[in-house]
Tab-separated table of C-alpha atoms and ligand atoms in Angstrom:
chain	number	residue	atom	x	y	z
A	1	MET	CA	-26.852	-155.731	127.996
A	2	HIS	CA	-30.263	-154.147	128.444
A	3	GLU	CA	-32.840	-156.686	129.624
A	4	THR	CA	-35.138	-155.912	126.689
A	5	VAL	CA	-32.402	-157.017	124.263
A	6	THR	CA	-31.989	-160.296	126.129
A	7	THR	CA	-35.766	-160.780	126.007
A	8	LEU	CA	-35.665	-160.154	122.259
A	9	LEU	CA	-32.983	-162.835	121.844
A	10	ASP	CA	-35.153	-165.292	123.793
A	11	GLU	CA	-38.200	-164.517	121.642
A	12	VAL	CA	-36.227	-164.850	118.396
A	13	LYS	CA	-34.907	-168.209	119.585
A	14	ALA	CA	-38.418	-169.410	120.465
A	15	LEU	CA	-39.665	-168.465	116.979
A	16	TRP	CA	-36.579	-169.915	115.237
A	17	MET	CA	-36.921	-173.292	116.973
A	18	VAL	CA	-40.518	-173.818	115.794
A	19	THR	CA	-40.207	-172.261	112.314
A	20	GLU	CA	-39.023	-174.636	109.623
A	21	SER	CA	-37.879	-171.902	107.201
A	22	LEU	CA	-35.547	-170.464	109.860
A	23	SER	CA	-34.218	-173.644	111.474
A	24	SER	CA	-33.604	-175.378	108.157
A	25	PHE	CA	-31.632	-172.349	106.902
A	26	THR	CA	-29.280	-172.542	109.856
A	27	ASP	CA	-29.207	-174.051	113.335
A	28	TRP	CA	-29.601	-171.770	116.322
A	29	PRO	CA	-25.967	-170.841	117.148
A	30	ASP	CA	-24.353	-172.657	120.060
A	31	ASP	CA	-21.440	-170.230	120.483
A	32	LEU	CA	-23.338	-167.142	121.688
A	33	THR	CA	-21.615	-164.743	124.062
A	34	ALA	CA	-22.578	-161.221	125.056
A	35	GLY	CA	-21.137	-158.573	122.722
A	36	ASN	CA	-20.583	-154.934	123.618
A	37	SER	CA	-22.824	-153.090	121.141
A	38	ALA	CA	-23.849	-149.676	122.462
A	39	PRO	CA	-27.292	-148.203	121.812
A	40	ASN	CA	-27.426	-146.091	118.646
A	41	HIS	CA	-30.582	-144.181	117.852
A	42	ALA	CA	-32.528	-144.167	114.594
A	43	LEU	CA	-35.726	-142.393	113.612
A	44	ALA	CA	-36.940	-145.852	112.641
A	45	ALA	CA	-37.029	-146.816	116.334
A	46	GLU	CA	-39.837	-144.355	117.024
A	47	LYS	CA	-41.732	-145.501	113.939
A	48	ILE	CA	-41.494	-149.121	115.068
A	49	MET	CA	-42.649	-148.233	118.588
A	50	ALA	CA	-45.649	-146.342	117.175
A	51	TRP	CA	-46.621	-149.152	114.775
A	52	ASP	CA	-49.874	-150.843	115.763
A	53	MET	CA	-48.961	-154.390	114.757
A	54	PRO	CA	-51.299	-157.398	114.785
A	55	GLU	CA	-51.202	-159.240	118.099
A	56	THR	CA	-52.268	-162.693	116.988
A	57	SER	CA	-49.477	-163.730	114.614
A	58	PRO	CA	-46.819	-166.329	115.504
A	59	THR	CA	-44.389	-163.429	115.104
A	60	SER	CA	-46.185	-161.135	117.577
A	61	PRO	CA	-43.938	-161.934	120.588
A	62	VAL	CA	-40.835	-161.021	118.529
A	63	CYS	CA	-42.499	-157.853	117.196
A	64	ARG	CA	-43.408	-156.757	120.723
A	65	ALA	CA	-39.875	-157.497	121.904
A	66	VAL	CA	-38.423	-155.414	119.032
A	67	GLN	CA	-40.689	-152.511	120.020
A	68	GLN	CA	-39.593	-152.776	123.651
A	69	ALA	CA	-35.893	-152.994	122.764
A	70	ALA	CA	-36.015	-150.284	120.088
A	71	LEU	CA	-34.331	-147.595	122.203
A	72	HIS	CA	-31.597	-149.939	123.438
A	73	VAL	CA	-30.164	-151.443	120.275
A	74	ASN	CA	-27.328	-150.447	117.965
A	75	TRP	CA	-29.204	-149.207	114.893
A	76	GLN	CA	-27.080	-149.047	111.754
A	77	PHE	CA	-27.451	-147.816	108.175
A	78	ILE	CA	-25.040	-149.499	105.724
A	79	TYR	CA	-25.670	-146.924	103.011
A	80	THR	CA	-24.898	-143.215	102.717
A	81	GLU	CA	-27.227	-140.347	101.896
A	82	ALA	CA	-25.472	-140.023	98.518
A	83	GLU	CA	-26.377	-143.635	97.731
A	84	VAL	CA	-29.993	-143.877	98.870
A	85	GLY	CA	-31.130	-140.368	99.817
A	86	ARG	CA	-32.202	-138.734	103.081
A	87	HIS	CA	-35.804	-139.984	102.952
A	88	PHE	CA	-34.622	-143.582	102.814
A	89	LEU	CA	-32.255	-143.120	105.772
A	90	ASP	CA	-35.028	-141.512	107.854
A	91	ASN	CA	-37.313	-144.480	107.268
A	92	TYR	CA	-34.970	-147.455	107.446
A	93	ALA	CA	-32.561	-148.981	109.927
A	94	TYR	CA	-31.300	-152.362	111.033
A	95	PHE	CA	-29.323	-153.861	113.870
A	96	GLU	CA	-27.222	-156.980	114.272
A	97	LEU	CA	-28.767	-159.029	117.069
A	98	ILE	CA	-26.457	-162.008	116.473
A	99	GLY	CA	-23.180	-162.122	114.574
A	100	PRO	CA	-19.490	-161.224	114.567
A	101	THR	CA	-20.282	-157.637	115.657
A	102	GLY	CA	-23.753	-158.219	117.112
A	103	HIS	CA	-25.367	-157.655	120.489
A	104	PHE	CA	-24.718	-161.378	120.893
A	105	HIS	CA	-21.503	-162.608	119.341
A	106	SER	CA	-21.477	-165.638	117.048
A	107	ASP	CA	-19.208	-166.812	114.266
A	108	GLN	CA	-21.777	-169.348	113.033
A	109	CYS	CA	-24.447	-167.081	111.565
A	110	SER	CA	-25.824	-163.548	111.726
A	111	ALA	CA	-29.346	-162.420	112.566
A	112	PHE	CA	-30.463	-158.869	111.861
A	113	ILE	CA	-33.704	-157.046	112.539
A	114	GLY	CA	-34.464	-154.688	109.642
A	115	TYR	CA	-37.179	-152.056	109.217
A	116	TRP	CA	-38.292	-150.184	106.074
A	117	GLY	CA	-41.118	-147.637	106.186
A	118	PRO	CA	-43.917	-147.405	103.600
A	119	GLY	CA	-43.199	-146.221	100.067
A	120	LEU	CA	-39.491	-147.071	99.916
A	121	PHE	CA	-37.451	-148.631	97.141
A	122	TYR	CA	-34.420	-150.539	98.401
A	123	PRO	CA	-32.266	-150.764	95.264
A	124	ALA	CA	-30.612	-153.967	94.089
A	125	HIS	CA	-27.680	-155.056	96.230
A	126	HIS	CA	-25.693	-158.198	96.896
A	127	HIS	CA	-23.304	-159.773	99.381
A	128	ALA	CA	-21.233	-162.900	99.779
A	129	SER	CA	-23.317	-164.503	102.529
A	130	GLU	CA	-26.436	-166.494	101.722
A	131	GLU	CA	-29.498	-164.835	103.172
A	132	LEU	CA	-32.981	-165.612	104.377
A	133	TYR	CA	-35.532	-162.808	104.780
A	134	PHE	CA	-38.382	-163.688	107.150
A	135	VAL	CA	-41.265	-161.217	107.467
A	136	LEU	CA	-42.207	-160.342	111.046
A	137	ALA	CA	-44.850	-157.693	110.219
A	138	GLY	CA	-46.128	-155.762	107.211
A	139	HIS	CA	-45.355	-156.679	103.614
A	140	ALA	CA	-43.173	-155.759	100.629
A	141	LEU	CA	-42.406	-156.717	97.044
A	142	PHE	CA	-39.231	-158.820	96.780
A	143	GLU	CA	-37.365	-158.961	93.477
A	144	SER	CA	-34.180	-160.912	92.773
A	145	ASP	CA	-32.267	-161.863	89.638
A	146	GLY	CA	-33.460	-165.191	88.269
A	147	ASP	CA	-36.511	-165.540	90.551
A	148	ASP	CA	-40.133	-164.481	90.170
A	149	PRO	CA	-41.052	-161.308	92.064
A	150	ALA	CA	-43.270	-161.897	95.093
A	151	THR	CA	-45.162	-159.782	97.598
A	152	LEU	CA	-44.510	-161.350	100.980
A	153	GLY	CA	-46.269	-160.797	104.292
A	154	THR	CA	-46.001	-162.029	107.851
A	155	THR	CA	-44.214	-165.406	108.283
A	156	ALA	CA	-43.289	-165.642	104.583
A	157	HIS	CA	-39.627	-165.991	103.656
A	158	ARG	CA	-37.278	-165.475	100.706
A	159	PHE	CA	-33.826	-166.916	100.030
A	160	HIS	CA	-30.986	-164.998	98.357
A	161	ALA	CA	-27.937	-166.894	97.097
A	162	SER	CA	-24.400	-165.602	97.482
A	163	HIS	CA	-24.041	-162.426	95.388
A	164	GLN	CA	-27.540	-162.782	93.884
A	165	PRO	CA	-28.745	-159.190	93.361
A	166	HIS	CA	-32.010	-158.450	95.187
A	167	ALA	CA	-34.236	-155.418	95.706
A	168	MET	CA	-37.268	-154.655	97.838
A	169	THR	CA	-40.159	-152.207	97.500
A	170	THR	CA	-42.643	-151.242	100.199
A	171	THR	CA	-46.011	-149.811	99.203
A	172	ASN	CA	-48.734	-148.866	101.706
A	173	SER	CA	-47.177	-150.669	104.678
A	174	ALA	CA	-43.873	-150.718	106.480
A	175	ILE	CA	-42.081	-154.047	106.824
A	176	LEU	CA	-40.252	-155.535	109.802
A	177	THR	CA	-37.972	-158.442	108.992
A	178	LEU	CA	-35.690	-160.988	110.594
A	179	VAL	CA	-32.739	-161.492	108.242
A	180	LEU	CA	-30.413	-164.472	108.654
A	181	TRP	CA	-26.992	-164.827	107.050
A	182	ARG	CA	-24.910	-167.975	106.738
A	183	GLY	CA	-21.596	-168.615	105.019
A	184	PRO	CA	-17.939	-167.792	105.365
A	185	GLU	CA	-18.173	-163.983	105.122
A	186	LEU	CA	-20.551	-162.979	107.880
A	187	SER	CA	-18.675	-159.715	108.381
A	188	GLY	CA	-18.976	-158.728	104.715
A	189	LEU	CA	-21.183	-155.775	103.866
A	190	SER	CA	-23.985	-155.396	101.381
A	191	GLN	CA	-23.066	-153.570	98.188
A	192	LEU	CA	-25.445	-151.776	95.894
A	193	VAL	CA	-25.487	-152.925	92.284
A	194	ARG	CA	-24.222	-150.013	90.238
A	195	SER	CA	-25.234	-149.290	86.680
A	196	ASP	CA	-21.644	-148.360	85.792
A	197	ASN	CA	-20.076	-151.752	86.504
B	201	LIG	FE1	-29.487	-158.922	101.379
């Protein structure tokens, strides 16, 4: 485990323990063990490292830790180029910090760090696990079936119920998020909502 990834875990824990929206969604896991995720590069890593983020937010220590760990984490891209296009895949990536296949293993919850560059539309998708988006930096428009749309910035959060379709649009800023999952299907993947079903 690269030391910057361990530092990131420590900073996420520190934020989680003092942030009501995170700690009331799910307790900090008490079953963490080191996983064996290998580094996997993404163009998004360089964009995150080059991002001049505010330094005075409660989320700043986590943002800095993400920047420092960006070349040492297992970036992933659930979707294919056929589904979301090349531009999307060049400006988005996420990694599983905590979870069944994360840098730190847990069966109690998952915690992902996700990045979307400016001017992206993340189409409606859903998954079995309940989800909490927490904004670490930047802002985006969140839309979900049955809820009012909202533009959310740093420290704001949004809940998605099991299989509730949700979409996200970035405008003039990128967004960096901490995404928590809870529920019985932590290993389940996100699926795009298709117009033909
Ligand atoms: Fe989601």
